[in-house]
Short mmCIF file of C-alpha atoms in Angstrom, two decimals:
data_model
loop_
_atom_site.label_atom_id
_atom_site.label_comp_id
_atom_site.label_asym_id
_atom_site.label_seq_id
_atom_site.Cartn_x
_atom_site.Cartn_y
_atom_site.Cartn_z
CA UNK A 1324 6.76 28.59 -20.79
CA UNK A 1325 3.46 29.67 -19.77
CA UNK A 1326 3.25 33.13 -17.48
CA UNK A 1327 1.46 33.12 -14.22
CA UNK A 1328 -1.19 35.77 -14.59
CA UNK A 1329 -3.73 34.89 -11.89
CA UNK A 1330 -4.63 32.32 -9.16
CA UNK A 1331 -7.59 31.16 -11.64
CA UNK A 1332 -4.71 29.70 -13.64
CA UNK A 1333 -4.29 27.28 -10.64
CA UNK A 1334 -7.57 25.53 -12.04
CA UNK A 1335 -6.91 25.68 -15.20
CA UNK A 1336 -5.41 22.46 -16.23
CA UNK A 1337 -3.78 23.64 -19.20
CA UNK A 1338 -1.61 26.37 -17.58
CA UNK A 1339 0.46 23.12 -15.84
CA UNK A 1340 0.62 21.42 -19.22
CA UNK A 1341 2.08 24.59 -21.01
CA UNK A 1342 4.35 25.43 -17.95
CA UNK A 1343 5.76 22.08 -16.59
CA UNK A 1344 4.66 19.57 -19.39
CA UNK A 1345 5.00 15.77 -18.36
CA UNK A 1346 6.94 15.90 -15.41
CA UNK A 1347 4.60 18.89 -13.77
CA UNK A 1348 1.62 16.46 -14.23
CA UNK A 1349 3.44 13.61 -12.74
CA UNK A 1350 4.42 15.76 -9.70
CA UNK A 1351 0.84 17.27 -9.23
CA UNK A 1352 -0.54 13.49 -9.52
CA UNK A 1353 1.76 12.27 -7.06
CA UNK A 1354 1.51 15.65 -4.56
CA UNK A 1355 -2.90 14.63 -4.23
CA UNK A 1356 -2.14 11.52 -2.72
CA UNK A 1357 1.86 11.68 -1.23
CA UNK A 1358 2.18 15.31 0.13
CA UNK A 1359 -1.54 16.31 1.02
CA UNK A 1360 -2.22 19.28 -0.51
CA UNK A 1361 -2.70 18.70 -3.93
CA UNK A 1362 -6.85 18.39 -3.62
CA UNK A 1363 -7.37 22.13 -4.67
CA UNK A 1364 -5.69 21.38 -7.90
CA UNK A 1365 -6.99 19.75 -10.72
CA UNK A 1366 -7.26 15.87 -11.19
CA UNK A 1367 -9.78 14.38 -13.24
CA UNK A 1368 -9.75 17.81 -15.69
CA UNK A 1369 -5.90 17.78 -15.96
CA UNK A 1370 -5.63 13.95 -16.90
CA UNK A 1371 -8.49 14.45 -19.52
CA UNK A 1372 -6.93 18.22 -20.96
CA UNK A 1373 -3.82 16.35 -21.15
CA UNK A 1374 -5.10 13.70 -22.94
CA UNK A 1375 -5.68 15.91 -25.58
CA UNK A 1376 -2.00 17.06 -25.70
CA UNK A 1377 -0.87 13.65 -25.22
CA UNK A 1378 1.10 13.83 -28.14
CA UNK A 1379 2.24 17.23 -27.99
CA UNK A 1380 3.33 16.52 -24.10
CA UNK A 1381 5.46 13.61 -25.20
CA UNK A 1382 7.29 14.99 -27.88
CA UNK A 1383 8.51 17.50 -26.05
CA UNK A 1384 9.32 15.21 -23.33
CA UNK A 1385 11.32 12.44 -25.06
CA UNK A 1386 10.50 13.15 -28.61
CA UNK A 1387 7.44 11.10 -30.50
CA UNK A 1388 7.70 7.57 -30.89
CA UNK A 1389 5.24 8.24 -34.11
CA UNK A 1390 2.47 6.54 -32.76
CA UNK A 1391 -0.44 8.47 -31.02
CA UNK A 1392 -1.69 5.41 -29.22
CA UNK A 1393 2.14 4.78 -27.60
CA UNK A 1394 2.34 8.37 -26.78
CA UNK A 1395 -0.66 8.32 -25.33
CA UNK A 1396 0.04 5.15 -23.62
CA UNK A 1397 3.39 6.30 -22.31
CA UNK A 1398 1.38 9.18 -20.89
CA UNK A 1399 -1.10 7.03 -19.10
CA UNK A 1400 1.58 4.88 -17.75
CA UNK A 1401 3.79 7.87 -15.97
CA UNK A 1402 0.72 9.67 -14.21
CA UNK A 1403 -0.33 6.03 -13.07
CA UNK A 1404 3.31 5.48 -11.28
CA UNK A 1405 3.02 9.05 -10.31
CA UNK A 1406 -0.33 7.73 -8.37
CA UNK A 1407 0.61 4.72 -7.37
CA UNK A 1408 3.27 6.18 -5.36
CA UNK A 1409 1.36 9.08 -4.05
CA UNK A 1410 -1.55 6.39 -2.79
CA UNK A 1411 1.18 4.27 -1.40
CA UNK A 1412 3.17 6.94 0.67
CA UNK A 1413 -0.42 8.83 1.88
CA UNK A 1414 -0.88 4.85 3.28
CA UNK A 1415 2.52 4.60 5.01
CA UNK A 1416 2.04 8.13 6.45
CA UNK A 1417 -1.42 7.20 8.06
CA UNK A 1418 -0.09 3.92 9.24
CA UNK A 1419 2.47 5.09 11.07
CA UNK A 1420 0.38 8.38 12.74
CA UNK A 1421 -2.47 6.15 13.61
CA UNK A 1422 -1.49 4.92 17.02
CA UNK A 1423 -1.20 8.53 17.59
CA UNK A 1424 -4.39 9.50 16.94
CA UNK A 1425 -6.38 6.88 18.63
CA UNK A 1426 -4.87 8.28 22.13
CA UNK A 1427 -6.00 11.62 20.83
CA UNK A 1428 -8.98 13.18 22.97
CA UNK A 1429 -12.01 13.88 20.84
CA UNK A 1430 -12.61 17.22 19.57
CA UNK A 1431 -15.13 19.32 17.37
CA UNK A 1432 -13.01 18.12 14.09
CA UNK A 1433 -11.60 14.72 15.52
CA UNK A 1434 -14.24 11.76 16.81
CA UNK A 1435 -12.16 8.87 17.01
CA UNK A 1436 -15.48 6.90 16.40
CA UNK A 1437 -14.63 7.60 12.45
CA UNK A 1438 -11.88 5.91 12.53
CA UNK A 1439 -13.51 2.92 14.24
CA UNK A 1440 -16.33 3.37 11.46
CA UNK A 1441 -13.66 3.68 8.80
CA UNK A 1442 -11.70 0.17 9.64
CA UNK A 1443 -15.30 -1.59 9.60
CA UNK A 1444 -15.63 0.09 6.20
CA UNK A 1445 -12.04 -0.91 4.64
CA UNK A 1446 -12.95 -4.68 6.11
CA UNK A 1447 -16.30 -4.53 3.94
CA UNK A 1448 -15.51 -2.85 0.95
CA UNK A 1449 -11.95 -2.62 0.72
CA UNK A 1450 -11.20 -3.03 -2.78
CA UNK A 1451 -14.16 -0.75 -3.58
CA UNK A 1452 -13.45 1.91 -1.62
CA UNK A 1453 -9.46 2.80 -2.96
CA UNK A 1454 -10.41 2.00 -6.76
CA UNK A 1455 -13.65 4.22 -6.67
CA UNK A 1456 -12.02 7.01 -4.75
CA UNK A 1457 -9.28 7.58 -7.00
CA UNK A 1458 -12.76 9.23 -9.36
CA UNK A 1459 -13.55 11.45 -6.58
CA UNK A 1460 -11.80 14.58 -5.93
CA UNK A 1461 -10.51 15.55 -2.49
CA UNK A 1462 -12.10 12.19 -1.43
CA UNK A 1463 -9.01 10.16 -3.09
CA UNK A 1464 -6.04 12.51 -1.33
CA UNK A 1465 -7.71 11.29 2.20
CA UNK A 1466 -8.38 7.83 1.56
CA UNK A 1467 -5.12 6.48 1.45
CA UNK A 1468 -4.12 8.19 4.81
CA UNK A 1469 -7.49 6.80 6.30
CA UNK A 1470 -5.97 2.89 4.93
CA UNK A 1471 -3.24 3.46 6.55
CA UNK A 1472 -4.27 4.76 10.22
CA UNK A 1473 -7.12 1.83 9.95
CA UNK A 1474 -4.33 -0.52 8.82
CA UNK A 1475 -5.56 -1.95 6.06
CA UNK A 1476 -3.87 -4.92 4.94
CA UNK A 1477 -0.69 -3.80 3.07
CA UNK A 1478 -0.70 -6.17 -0.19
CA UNK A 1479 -4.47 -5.81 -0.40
CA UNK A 1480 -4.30 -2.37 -0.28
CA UNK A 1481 -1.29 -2.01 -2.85
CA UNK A 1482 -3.39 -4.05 -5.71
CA UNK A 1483 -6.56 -1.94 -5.28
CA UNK A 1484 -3.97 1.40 -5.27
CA UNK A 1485 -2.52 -0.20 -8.72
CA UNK A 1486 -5.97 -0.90 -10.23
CA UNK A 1487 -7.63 2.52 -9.61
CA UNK A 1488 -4.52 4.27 -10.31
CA UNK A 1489 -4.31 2.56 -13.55
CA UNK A 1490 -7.92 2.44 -14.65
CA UNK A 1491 -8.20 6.46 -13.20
CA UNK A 1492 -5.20 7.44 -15.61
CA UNK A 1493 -5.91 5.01 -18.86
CA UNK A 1494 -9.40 6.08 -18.88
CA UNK A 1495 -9.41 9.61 -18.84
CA UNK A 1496 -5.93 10.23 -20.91
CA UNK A 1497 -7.66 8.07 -23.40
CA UNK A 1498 -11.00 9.85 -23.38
CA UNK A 1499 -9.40 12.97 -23.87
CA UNK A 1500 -6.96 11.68 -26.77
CA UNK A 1501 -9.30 9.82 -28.49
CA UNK A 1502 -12.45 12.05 -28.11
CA UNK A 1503 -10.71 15.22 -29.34
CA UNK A 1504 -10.08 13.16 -32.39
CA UNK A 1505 -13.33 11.90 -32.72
CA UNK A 1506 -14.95 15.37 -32.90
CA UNK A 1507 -12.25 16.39 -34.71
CA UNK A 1508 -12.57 14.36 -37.43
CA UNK A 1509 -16.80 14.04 -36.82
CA UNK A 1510 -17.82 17.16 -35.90
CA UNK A 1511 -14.53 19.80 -36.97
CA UNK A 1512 -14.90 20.68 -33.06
CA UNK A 1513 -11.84 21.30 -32.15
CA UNK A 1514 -11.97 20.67 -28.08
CA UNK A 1515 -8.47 22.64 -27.31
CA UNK A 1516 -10.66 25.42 -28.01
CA UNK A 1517 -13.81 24.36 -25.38
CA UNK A 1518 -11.48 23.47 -22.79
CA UNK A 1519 -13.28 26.08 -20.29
CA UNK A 1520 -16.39 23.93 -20.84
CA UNK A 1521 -15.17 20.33 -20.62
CA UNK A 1522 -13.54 21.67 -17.05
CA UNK A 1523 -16.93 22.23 -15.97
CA UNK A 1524 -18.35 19.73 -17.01
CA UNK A 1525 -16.05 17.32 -15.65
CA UNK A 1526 -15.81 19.25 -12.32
CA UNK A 1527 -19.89 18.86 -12.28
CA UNK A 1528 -19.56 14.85 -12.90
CA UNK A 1529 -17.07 13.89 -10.79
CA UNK A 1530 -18.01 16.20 -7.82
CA UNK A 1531 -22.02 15.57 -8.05
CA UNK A 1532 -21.59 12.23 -6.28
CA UNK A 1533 -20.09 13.35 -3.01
CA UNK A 1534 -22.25 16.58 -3.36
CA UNK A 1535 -25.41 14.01 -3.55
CA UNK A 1536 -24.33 12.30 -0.81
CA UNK A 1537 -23.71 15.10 1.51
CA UNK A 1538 -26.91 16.62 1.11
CA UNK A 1539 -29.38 13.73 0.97
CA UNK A 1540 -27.02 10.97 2.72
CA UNK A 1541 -29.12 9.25 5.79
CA UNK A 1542 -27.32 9.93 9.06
CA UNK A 1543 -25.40 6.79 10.66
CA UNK A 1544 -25.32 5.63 14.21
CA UNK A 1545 -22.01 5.82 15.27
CA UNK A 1546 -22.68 5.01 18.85
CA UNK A 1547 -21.99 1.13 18.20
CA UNK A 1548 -18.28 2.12 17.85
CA UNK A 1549 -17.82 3.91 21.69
CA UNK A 1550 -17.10 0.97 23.82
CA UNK A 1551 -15.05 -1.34 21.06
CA UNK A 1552 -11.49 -2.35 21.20
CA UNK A 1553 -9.77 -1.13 17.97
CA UNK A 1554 -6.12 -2.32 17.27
#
């Protein structure tokens, strides 16, 4: 089992794999999205880094089935469950604290003119909005909640949570299996051994979006939402 030696090894998505294996991941995947406080941890790095131990990960789990691509597939399949469920009980939570919240005064943090914003935004781009975040970290722990509090429509929500949880988990555990063998077998890079630099890159990618749009975004006008009737 792998030692704790620092609170760097909380971002490195390798210390989980050595320490907790399969069912670690599957908790950490589930904890983003079901418990809240699971957006400091790795996401996107620890699918793709485990990718690459796929194999390894599975063994030890259940033993090999002797076939890389059904490891790697049996991998891909638990972390999406894991999401799946996370996604659904963030939605349940924010559905049942959002009549709560809209009696709540407005505050520095709390404008209740998001949330008013946010329903108009789940009617528009719904299915868009679940399956994209689940590629954005921090963003996809919140969005859930936010479906639920704007009460967005329970089976539509569910089949957007399944596709981005499924697409999220086959297409970075693949990635990572398949391009470790690649260069492998291509270049004799092993990437177990580069992992420090595939973090950063990843972290770079996935965060640069949200980054983007925080720093050049053009400002909305919220004041259309003071005066309307939400329920």
């Amino acid at each position: 089992m792998e030692d704790f030696n620092s609170w760097k090894d909380l971002l490195n998505p390798e210390f989980y794999i050595k320490m907790g294996g399969f069912w670690l991941i599957l908790f950490i995947v589930f904890a983003e999205t079901g418990l809240f406080v699971g957006f400091f941890l790795p996401g996107d790095s620890l699918l793709f880094v485990s990718g690459i131990y796929a194999v390894e990960i599975i063994k030890e789990t259940f033993g090999s089935t002797g076939s890389d691509f059904l490891d790697t597939t049996l991998l891909a399949t638990g972390v999406a469950l894991a999401a799946i469920i996370g996604n659904e009980v963030g939605y349940y939570f924010g559905r049942k604290t959002g009549p709560s919240l809209y009696k709540r005064p407005d505050s520095m943090l709390f404008k209740k003119k998001y949330l008013y914003q946010a329903h108009d935004f789940f009617e528009k781009h719904g299915a868009l909005a679940i399956i994209m975040a689940r590629f954005l970290p921090v963003v996809r722990t919140f969005t859930p909640i936010v479906a639920g509090i704007v009460k967005m429509d329970k089976r539509e929500f569910l089949r957007d949570n399944v596709i981005g949880a499924v697409l999220w988990s086959f297409i970075l555990i693949f990635a990572g299996h398949y391009l470790d063998k690649l260069f492998m077998d291509q270049f004799g890079i092993n990437l177990k051994e580069k992992l420090e630099y595939i973090i950063i890159v990843i972290v770079l990618v996935t965060t640069l979006p949200v980054i983007i749009k925080f720093m050049v975004g053009k400002k909305e006008d919220f004041s259309k939402y003071e005066n309307k009737d939400f329920e």
